[in-house]
XYZ file of C-alpha atoms in Angstrom:
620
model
C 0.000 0.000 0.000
C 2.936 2.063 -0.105
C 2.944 2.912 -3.636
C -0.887 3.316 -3.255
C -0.578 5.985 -0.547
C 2.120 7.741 -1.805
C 0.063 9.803 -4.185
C -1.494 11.642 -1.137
C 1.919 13.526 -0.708
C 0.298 16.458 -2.473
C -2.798 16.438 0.357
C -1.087 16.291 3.401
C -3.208 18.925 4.864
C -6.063 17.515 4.123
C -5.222 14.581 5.316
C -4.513 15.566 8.796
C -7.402 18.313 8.635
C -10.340 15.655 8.144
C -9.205 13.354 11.221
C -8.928 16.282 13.465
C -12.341 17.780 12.502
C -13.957 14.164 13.555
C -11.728 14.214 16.496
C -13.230 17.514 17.490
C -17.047 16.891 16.483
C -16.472 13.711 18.485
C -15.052 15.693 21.520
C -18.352 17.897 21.759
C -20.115 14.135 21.491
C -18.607 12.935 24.519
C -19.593 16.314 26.375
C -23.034 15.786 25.192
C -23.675 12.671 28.041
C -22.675 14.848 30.896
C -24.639 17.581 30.007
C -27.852 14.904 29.689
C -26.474 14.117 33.433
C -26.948 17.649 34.521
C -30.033 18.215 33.379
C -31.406 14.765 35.182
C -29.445 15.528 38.434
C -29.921 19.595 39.058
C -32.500 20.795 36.393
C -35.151 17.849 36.420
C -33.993 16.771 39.958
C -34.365 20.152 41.369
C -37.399 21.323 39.121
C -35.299 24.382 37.724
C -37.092 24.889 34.032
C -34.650 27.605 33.258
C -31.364 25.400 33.691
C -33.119 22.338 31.932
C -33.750 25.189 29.283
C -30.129 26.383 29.124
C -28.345 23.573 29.443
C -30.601 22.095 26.568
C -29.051 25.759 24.552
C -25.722 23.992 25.582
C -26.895 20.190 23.879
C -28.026 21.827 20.620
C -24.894 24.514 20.158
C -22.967 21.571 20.724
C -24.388 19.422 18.445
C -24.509 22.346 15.491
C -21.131 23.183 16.490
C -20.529 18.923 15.849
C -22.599 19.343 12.398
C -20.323 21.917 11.183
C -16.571 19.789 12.215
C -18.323 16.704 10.193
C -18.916 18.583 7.312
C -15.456 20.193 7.094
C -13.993 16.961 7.803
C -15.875 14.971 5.207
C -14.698 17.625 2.519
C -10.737 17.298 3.602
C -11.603 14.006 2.925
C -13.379 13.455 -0.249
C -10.941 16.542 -1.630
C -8.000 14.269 -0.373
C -9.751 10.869 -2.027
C -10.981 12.155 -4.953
C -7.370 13.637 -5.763
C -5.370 10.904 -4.887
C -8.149 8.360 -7.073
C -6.968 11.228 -9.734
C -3.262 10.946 -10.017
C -3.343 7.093 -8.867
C -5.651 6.807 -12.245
C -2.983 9.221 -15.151
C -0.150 7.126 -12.889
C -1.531 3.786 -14.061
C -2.508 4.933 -17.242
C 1.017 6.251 -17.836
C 2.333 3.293 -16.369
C -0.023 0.857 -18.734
C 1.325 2.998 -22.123
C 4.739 2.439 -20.879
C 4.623 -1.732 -20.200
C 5.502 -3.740 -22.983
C 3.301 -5.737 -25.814
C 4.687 -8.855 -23.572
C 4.230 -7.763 -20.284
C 0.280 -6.474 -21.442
C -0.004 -10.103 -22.914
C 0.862 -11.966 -19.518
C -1.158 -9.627 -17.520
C -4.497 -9.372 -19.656
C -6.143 -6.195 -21.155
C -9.421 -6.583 -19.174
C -7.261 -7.095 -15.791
C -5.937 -3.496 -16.571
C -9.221 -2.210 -17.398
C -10.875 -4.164 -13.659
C -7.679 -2.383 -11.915
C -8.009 1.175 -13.545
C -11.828 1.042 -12.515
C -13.300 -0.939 -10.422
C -10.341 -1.374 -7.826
C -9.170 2.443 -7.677
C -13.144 2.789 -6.993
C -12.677 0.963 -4.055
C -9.167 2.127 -2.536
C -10.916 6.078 -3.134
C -13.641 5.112 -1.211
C -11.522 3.135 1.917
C -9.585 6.035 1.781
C -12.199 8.553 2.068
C -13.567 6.473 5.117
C -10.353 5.841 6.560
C -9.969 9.388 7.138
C -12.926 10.471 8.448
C -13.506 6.994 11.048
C -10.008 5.844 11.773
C -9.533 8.230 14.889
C -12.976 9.260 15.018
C -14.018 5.767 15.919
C -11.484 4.655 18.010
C -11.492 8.157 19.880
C -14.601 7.872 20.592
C -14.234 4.293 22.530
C -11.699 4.921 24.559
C -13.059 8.507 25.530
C -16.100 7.072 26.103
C -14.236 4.474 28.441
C -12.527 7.094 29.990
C -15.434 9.573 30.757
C -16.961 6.919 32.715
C -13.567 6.133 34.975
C -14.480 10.054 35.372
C -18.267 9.068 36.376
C -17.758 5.769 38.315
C -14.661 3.495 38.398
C -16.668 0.319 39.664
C -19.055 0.484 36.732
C -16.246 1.295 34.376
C -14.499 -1.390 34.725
C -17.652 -2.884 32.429
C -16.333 -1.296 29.982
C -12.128 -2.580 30.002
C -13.910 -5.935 29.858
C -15.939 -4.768 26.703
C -13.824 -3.022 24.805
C -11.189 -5.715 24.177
C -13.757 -8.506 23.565
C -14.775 -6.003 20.439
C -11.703 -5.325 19.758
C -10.970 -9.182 19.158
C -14.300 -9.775 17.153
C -13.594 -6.605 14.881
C -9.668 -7.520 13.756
C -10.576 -11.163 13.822
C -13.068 -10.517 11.344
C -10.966 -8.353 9.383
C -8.008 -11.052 9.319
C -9.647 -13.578 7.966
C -11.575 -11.392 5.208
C -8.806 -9.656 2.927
C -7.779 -13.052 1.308
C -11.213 -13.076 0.546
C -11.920 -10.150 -0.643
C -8.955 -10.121 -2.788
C -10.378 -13.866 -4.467
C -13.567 -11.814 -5.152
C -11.723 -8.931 -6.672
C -9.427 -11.921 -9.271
C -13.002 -13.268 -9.889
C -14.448 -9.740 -10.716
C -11.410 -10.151 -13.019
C -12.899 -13.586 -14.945
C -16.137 -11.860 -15.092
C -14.409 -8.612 -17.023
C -12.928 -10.879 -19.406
C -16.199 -12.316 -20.255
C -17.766 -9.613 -20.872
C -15.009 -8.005 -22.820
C -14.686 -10.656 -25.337
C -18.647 -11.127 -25.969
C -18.815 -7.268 -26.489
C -15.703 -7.036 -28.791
C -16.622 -10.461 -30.402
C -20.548 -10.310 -30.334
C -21.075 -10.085 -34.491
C -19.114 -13.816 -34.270
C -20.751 -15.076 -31.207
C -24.450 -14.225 -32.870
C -22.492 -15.700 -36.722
C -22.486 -18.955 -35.304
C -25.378 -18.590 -32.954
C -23.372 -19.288 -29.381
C -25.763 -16.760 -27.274
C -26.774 -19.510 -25.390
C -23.606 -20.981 -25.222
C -21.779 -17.754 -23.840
C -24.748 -17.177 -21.572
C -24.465 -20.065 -19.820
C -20.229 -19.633 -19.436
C -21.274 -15.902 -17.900
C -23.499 -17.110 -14.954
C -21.477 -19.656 -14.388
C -18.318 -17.203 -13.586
C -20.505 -14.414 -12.102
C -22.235 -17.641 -9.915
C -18.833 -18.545 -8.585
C -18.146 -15.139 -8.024
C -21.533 -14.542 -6.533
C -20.918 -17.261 -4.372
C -17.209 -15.916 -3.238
C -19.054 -12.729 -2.551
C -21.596 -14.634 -0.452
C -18.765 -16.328 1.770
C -16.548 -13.617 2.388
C -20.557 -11.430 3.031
C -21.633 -13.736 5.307
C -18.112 -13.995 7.732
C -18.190 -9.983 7.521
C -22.091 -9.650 8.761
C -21.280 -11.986 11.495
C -18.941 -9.065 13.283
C -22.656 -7.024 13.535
C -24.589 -9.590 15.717
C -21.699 -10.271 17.998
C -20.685 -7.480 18.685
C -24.352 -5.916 19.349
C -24.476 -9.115 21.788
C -21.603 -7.870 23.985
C -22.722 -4.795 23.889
C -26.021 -5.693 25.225
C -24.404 -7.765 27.779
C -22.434 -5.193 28.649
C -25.549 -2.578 29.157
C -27.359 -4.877 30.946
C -24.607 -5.455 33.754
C -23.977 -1.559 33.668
C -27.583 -1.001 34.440
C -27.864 -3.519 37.058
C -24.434 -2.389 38.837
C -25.736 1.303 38.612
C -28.951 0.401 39.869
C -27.377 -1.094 42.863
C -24.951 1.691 43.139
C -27.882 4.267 42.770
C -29.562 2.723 45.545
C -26.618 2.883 47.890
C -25.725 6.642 46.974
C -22.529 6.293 45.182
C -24.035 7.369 42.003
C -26.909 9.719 40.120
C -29.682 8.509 38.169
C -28.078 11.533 35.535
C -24.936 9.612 35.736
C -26.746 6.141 35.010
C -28.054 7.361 32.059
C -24.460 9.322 31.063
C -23.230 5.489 31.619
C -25.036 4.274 29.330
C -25.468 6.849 26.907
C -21.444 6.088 26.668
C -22.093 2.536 26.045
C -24.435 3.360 23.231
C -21.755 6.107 21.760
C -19.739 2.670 21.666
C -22.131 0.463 19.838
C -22.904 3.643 17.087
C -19.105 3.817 16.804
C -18.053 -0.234 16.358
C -20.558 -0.099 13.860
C -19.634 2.490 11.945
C -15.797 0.449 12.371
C -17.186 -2.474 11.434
C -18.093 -0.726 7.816
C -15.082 0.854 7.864
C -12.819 -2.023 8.395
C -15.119 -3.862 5.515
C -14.497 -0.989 3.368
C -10.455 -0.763 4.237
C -10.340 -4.664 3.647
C -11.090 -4.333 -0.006
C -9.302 -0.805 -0.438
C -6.090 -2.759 0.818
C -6.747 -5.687 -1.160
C -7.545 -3.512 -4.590
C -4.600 -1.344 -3.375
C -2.188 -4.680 -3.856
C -3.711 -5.572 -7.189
C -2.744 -2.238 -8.002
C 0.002 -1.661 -6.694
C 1.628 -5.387 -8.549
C 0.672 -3.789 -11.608
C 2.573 -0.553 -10.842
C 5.582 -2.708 -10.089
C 5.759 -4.247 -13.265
C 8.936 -2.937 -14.712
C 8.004 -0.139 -17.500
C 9.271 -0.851 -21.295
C 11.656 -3.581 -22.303
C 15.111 -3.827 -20.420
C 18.209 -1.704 -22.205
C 21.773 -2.733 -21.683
C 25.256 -2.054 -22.670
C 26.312 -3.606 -25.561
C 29.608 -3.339 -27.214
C 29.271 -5.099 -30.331
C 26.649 -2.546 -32.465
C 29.289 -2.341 -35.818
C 27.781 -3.759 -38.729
C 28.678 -7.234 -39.639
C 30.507 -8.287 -42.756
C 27.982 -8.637 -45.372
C 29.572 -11.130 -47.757
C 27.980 -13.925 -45.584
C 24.092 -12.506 -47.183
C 22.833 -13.267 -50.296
C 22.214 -9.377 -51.524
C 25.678 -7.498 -49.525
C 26.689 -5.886 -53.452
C 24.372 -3.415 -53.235
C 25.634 0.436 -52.936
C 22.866 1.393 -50.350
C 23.662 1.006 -46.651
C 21.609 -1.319 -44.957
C 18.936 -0.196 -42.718
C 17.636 -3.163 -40.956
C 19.418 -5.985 -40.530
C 18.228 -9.159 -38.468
C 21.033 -11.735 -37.326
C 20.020 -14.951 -36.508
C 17.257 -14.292 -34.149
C 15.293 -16.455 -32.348
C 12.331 -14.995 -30.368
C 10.108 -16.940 -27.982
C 6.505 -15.090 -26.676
C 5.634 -15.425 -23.132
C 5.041 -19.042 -21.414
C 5.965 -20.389 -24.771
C 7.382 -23.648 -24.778
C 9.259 -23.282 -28.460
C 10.404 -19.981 -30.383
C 8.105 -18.261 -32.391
C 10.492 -17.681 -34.832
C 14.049 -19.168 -34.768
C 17.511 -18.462 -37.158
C 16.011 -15.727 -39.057
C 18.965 -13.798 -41.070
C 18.786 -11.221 -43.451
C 20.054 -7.731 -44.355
C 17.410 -4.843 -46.081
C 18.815 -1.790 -48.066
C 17.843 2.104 -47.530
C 14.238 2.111 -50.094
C 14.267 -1.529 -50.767
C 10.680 -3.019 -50.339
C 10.890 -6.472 -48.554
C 8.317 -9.207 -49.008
C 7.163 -11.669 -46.127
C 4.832 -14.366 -46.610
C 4.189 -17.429 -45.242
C 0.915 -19.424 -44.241
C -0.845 -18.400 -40.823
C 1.152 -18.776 -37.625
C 4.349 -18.882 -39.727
C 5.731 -15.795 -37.918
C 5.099 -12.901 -40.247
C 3.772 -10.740 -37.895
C 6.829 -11.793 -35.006
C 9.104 -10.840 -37.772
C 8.461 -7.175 -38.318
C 7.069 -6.490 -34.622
C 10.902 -7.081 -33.405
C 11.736 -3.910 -35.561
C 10.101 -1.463 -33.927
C 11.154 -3.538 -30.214
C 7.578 -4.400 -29.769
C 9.089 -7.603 -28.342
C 12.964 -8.297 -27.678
C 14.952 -11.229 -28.867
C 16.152 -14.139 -26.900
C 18.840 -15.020 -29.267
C 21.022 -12.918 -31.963
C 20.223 -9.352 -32.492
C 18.320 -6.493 -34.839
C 19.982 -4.194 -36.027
C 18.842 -0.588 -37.447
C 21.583 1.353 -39.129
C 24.412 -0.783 -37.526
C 22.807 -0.526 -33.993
C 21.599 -3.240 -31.598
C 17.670 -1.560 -31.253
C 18.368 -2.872 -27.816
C 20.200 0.314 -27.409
C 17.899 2.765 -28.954
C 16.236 5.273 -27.056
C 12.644 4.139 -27.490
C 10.877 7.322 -28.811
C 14.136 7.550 -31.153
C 13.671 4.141 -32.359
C 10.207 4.528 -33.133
C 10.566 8.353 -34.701
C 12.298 6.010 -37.016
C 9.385 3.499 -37.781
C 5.959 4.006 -39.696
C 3.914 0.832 -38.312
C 0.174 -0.149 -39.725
C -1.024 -3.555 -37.648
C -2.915 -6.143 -39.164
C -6.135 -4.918 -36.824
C -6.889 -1.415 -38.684
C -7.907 0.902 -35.514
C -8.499 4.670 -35.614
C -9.614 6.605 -32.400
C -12.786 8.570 -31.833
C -12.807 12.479 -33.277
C -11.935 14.049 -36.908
C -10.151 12.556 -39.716
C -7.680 15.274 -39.300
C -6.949 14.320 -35.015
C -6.577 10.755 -36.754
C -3.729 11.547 -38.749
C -1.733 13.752 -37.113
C -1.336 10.962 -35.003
C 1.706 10.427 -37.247
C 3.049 13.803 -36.925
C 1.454 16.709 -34.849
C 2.953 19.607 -36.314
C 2.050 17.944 -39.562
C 0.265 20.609 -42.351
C -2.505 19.722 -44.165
C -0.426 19.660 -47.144
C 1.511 17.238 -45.397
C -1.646 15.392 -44.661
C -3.336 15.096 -48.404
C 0.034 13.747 -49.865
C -0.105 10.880 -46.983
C -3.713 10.358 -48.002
C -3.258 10.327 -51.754
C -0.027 8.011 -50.921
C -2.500 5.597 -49.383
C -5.077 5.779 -52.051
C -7.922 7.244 -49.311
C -9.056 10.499 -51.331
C -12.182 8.739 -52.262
C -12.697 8.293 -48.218
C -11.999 12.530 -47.314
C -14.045 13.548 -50.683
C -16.975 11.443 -49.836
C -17.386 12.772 -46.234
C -19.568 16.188 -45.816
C -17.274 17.449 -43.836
C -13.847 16.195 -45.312
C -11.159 15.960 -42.896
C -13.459 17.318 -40.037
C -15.393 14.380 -40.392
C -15.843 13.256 -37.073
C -14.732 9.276 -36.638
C -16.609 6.837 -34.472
C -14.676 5.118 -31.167
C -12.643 2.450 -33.017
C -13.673 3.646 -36.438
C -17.189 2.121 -36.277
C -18.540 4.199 -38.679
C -16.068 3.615 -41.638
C -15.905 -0.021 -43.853
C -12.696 -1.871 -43.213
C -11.154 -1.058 -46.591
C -11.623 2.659 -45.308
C -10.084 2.139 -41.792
C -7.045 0.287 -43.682
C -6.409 3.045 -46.321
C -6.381 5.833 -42.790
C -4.231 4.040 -41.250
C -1.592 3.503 -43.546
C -1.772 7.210 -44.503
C -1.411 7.955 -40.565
C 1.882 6.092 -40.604
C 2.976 8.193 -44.021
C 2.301 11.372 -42.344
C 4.957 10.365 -40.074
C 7.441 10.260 -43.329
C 9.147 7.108 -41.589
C 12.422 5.232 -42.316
C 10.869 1.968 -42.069
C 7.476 1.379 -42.878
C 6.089 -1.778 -41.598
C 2.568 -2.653 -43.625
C 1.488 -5.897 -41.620
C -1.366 -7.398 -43.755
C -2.593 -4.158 -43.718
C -4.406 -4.034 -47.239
C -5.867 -7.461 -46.878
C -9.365 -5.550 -47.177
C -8.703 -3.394 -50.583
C -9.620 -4.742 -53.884
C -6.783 -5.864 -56.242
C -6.918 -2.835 -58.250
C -6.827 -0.559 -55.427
C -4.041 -2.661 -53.864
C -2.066 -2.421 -56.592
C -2.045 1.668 -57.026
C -1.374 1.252 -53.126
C 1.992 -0.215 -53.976
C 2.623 1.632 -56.875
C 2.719 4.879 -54.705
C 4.410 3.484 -52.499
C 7.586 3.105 -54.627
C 7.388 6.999 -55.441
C 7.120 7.903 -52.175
C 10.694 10.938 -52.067
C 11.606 10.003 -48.971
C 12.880 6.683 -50.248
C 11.911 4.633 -47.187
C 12.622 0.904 -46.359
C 9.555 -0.930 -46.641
C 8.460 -4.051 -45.636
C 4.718 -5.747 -46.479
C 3.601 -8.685 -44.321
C 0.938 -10.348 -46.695
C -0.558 -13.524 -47.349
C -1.027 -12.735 -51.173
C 1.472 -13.166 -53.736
C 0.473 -10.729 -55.542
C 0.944 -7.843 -52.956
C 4.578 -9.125 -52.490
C 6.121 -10.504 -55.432
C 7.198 -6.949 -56.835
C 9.489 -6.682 -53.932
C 13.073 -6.572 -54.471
C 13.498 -9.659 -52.022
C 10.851 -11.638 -50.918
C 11.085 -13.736 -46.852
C 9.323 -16.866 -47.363
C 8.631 -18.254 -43.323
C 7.204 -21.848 -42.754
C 6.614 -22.654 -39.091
C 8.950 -20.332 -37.751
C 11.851 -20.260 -40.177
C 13.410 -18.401 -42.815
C 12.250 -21.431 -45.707
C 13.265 -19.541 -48.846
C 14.252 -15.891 -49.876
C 14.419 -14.143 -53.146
C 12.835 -12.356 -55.504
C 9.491 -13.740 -56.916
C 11.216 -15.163 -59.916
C 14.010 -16.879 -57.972
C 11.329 -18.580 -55.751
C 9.141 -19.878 -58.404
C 12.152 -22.040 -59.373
C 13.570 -22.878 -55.953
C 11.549 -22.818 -53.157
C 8.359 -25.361 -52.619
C 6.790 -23.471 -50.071
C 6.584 -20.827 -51.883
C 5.212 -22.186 -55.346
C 2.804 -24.017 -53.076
C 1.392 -20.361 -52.167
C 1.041 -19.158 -55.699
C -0.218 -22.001 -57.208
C -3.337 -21.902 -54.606
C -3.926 -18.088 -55.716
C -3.057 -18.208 -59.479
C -4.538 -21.797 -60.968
C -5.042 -22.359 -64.439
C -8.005 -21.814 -66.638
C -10.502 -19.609 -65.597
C -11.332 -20.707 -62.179
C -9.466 -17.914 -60.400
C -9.823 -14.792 -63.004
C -9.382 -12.409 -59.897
C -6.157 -13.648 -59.111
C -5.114 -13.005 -62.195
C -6.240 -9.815 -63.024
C -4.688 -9.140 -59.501
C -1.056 -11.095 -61.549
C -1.605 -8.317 -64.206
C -2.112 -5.481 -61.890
C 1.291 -6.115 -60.548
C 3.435 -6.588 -63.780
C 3.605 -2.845 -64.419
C 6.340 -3.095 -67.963
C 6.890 0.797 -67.153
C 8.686 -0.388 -64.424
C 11.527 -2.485 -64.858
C 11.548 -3.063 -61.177
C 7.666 -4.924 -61.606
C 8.949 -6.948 -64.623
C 8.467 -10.584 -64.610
C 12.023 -11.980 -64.941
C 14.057 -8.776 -64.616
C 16.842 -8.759 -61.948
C 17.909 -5.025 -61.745
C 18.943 -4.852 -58.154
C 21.964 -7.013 -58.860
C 20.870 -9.292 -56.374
C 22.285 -12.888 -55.743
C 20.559 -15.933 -55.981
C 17.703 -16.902 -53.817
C 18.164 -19.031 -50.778
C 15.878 -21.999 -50.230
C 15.845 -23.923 -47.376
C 13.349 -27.378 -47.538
């Protein structure tokens, strides 16, 4: 809880001012009993109307005076609460955009989204209780024990018997309950995840008609959790009806002991009633602690399942390393070329998470400033592992990637990733304009800059078609656009940027072949020159590339141009022949073949070699 309450630094006064308002509206409340005394003893006792009437002035100004200290104090304390709920929330969030793809993937989106909500709710609120009960409360017991040593000593040793016996039911109670609460709070978790997945996946779930199906698997987590709530419930509501039983014990031997006491003149009937008005000050008070400790319980255990996220270490570990020089090229089939290379990957394996193999495993190759690289490869083959080590999404375990002769291990992140221009395979845009959407890429971007990334990425069609062009306001997650459209803005997000590297992960597997093949053609004019590569399962969107990365379960099975691995590599003539048969069965895919033989272009020719590249490699 450290971490937790270290973000009420900046409300240290209000933090001390709300406990010492209770402490002084419960001071005037342990007055109030004496008073009640008086007025039994001298003003009723004595028949004196006016100092029955005065000291009844005295009851009321002190319980207005009492009114305004609780008021005070609750706003120190909801100010002090609410503010540290505040930063506690921008520190997580910060936190969460810091923490790696692979520490996100161990921990579980909708276990961030439970512990940004849900828990924070509940540590705000055990805070804001915390400060107004935890010396109100206890103040309040032991003055009341006190004041009666000050009314009778006999009688007040009721109360040292009392006190402890509470004290014992109260912390037992609370013991035993914060493992519990925190096994609600992981169940609250299971629940979350249900939910999340049926709302994000709810056009599939009603595809193959599983409401029923995904009904039944959401009461049966919210039953066990139901049931968890139930337990933990029912060992909390037994601190109530124990501790109202010693308390009634307790009231019933104080009234019998200051009967007899009464009877023998050591004590008032005023005092009697002061005795047990204390008792009852107690059993107000124990309650209110036994809501408060309830409510502290699951602010300390929401507090540790916050708190474990916060200590997951932020971003992916950077070290020293010494060896960042390029190495020789001559060992690579395409090291002739006069461009530097820009990205080079040496013999990397990388494993995900809890993985018991590698993902991908002895992948080597070296890519040229404004070459356009290929990868294909059939699903799960490691496409997407490939290119997400470039920008450091994930790290290696074994061998290294390089950018410009560097280890990307020692990049500076937000350097690394000025670098990169990145469109995932999931097209998502973020609610508000067009405009807001792009600059994503670059802030300070004009709109000249803007319309030359759109045009790049063949979107016009998208801007000229809205009402209110780029002010067109975009639903959350890009609801309100077709996929196509979503796939077209995000690529010309990432070309606002003007990036080095531009990383298109399957990202035009929604355009039409005509539309994906102007895509590509702009792509090679682009004046920047940048090093692309395109992640695709069609052979079409990759075999203009001036070196194509054929993976098969992992590894590097062929690479070469499109040519090259017609002739030499099996994997990859498996792939086009599924995609370009013979006859007429398949007339797309071959319109989509002629799209991409552009004979302006000798770089788009079929059999043309004008890179001066080697031979492809094909491993089988």
């Amino acid at each position: 809880m450290k971490k937790i309450l270290y973000f009420l630094k900046d409300y240290k006064k209000e933090s001390i001012l709300a406990p010492l308002f209770k402490m002084l509206e419960a001071t005037f409340e342990l007055i109030i009993p004496l008073v009640m005394a008086a007025i039994i003893d001298t003003g009723i006792g004595g028949n004196d109307k006016n100092y029955v009437i005065k000291m009844c002035v005295v009851m009321i100004s002190l319980g207005v005076i009492g009114l305004a200290c609780s008021l005070t104090a609750q706003f120190f304390a909801a100010k002090a609460a609410v503010g540290m709920a505040c930063g506690l929330r921008h520190a997580m969030f910060a936190h969460i955009q810091g923490l790696s793809f692979s520490n996100i993937d161990k921990i579980g989106s909708s276990t961030l989204i439970t512990r940004m909500t849900s828990d924070i709710n509940q540590v705000q609120a055990g805070i804001n209780l915390f400060l107004r009960l935890f010396l109100r409360s206890p103040f309040i017991v032991f003055g009341a024990m006190i004041m009666a040593f000050t009314v009778d000593v006999k009688a007040a040793f009721i109360f040292v018997v009392a006190i402890p016996l509470l004290s014992v039911v109260v912390f037992g109670v609370m013991c035993v309950s914060i493992p519990l609460y925190k096994k609600v709070q992981n169940g609250l978790d299971k629940v979350m995840i249900q939910v999340r997945e049926n709302l994000t996946g709810v056009r599939v779930i009603r595809a193959f008609h599983k409401e029923e199906e995904e009904i039944s698997n959401f009461n049966q987590k919210n039953q066990m959790l139901n049931e968890d709530q139930q337990y933990v419930g029912r060992i909390s509501a037994l601190m109530n009806p124990v501790t109202y039983v010693i308390i009634n014990v307790a009231t019933l031997l104080l009234i019998w002991t200051g009967a007899v006491r009464v009877d023998r003149g050591y004590i008032t009937q005023g005092e009697v009633v002061a005795l047990v008005s204390y008792m009852s000050q107690i059993l107000v008070e124990l309650i209110k602690l036994a809501n408060l400790i309830v409510s502290v319980t699951k602010a300390i255990a929401c507090g540790k399942r916050v708190a474990d996220i916060l200590d997951v270490e932020e971003g992916l570990p950077q070290t020293e390393r010494t060896d960042t020089t390029l190495k020789d090229g001559a060992r690579y089939a395409y090291a002739d070329m006069r461009e530097p290379v820009k990205v080079e990957f040496a013999d990397v394996d990388m494993a995900y998470h809890k993985s018991g193999e590698n993902a991908v495993s002895g992948i080597s190759f070296q890519a040229r400033r404004g070459q356009t690289i290929g990868i294909i490869g059939g699903t799960g083959s490691g496409k997407s592992t490939v290119v997400n080590l470039i920008p450091r999404f994930y790290d290696v375990t074994k061998g290294a990637v390089r950018i410009d002769g560097k280890d990307v291990r020692d990049y500076d992140m937000k350097e690394l990733r000025g670098k990169i221009g990145v469109v995932m395979q999931k097209a998502v845009l973020f609610k508000g304009t067009i405009r807001e959407n792009l600059k994503w890429g670059d802030k300070h971007a004009p709109d000249s800059q803007l319309m030359d990334a759109v045009r790049s990425a063949q979107a016009m069609d998208v801007i000229e078609a809205k009402e209110n062009g780029m002010d067109e306001m975009i639903g959350q997650g890009g609801k309100n656009l077709s996929g196509g459209q979503r796939q077209r803005l995000t690529i010309a997000r990432a070309l606002v940027r003007r990036p080095e590297i531009l990383i298109l992960d399957d990202s035009a597997s929604a355009l039409d072949f005509a539309t994906d093949a102007k895509l590509r053609k702009s792509l090679r004019e682009l004046d920047y020159n940048p090093t692309i590569f395109v992640v695709s399962q069609r052979t079409s969107s990759v075999q203009s590339a001036d070196f194509i990365l054929v993976l098969d379960d992992g590894k590097l099975a062929g690479k070469g141009t499109h040519e090259e691995l017609l002739k030499t590599c099996g994997v990859y003539q498996e792939i086009y022949a599924s995609q370009f048969r013979s006859g007429d069965e398949d007339t797309a895919g071959k319109q989509n073949h002629a799209d991409a033989v552009d004979e302006k272009n000798p770089a788009y020719t079929a059999g043309s070699d004008t890179s001066g590249k080697g031979a492809a490699v094909c491993v089988q």
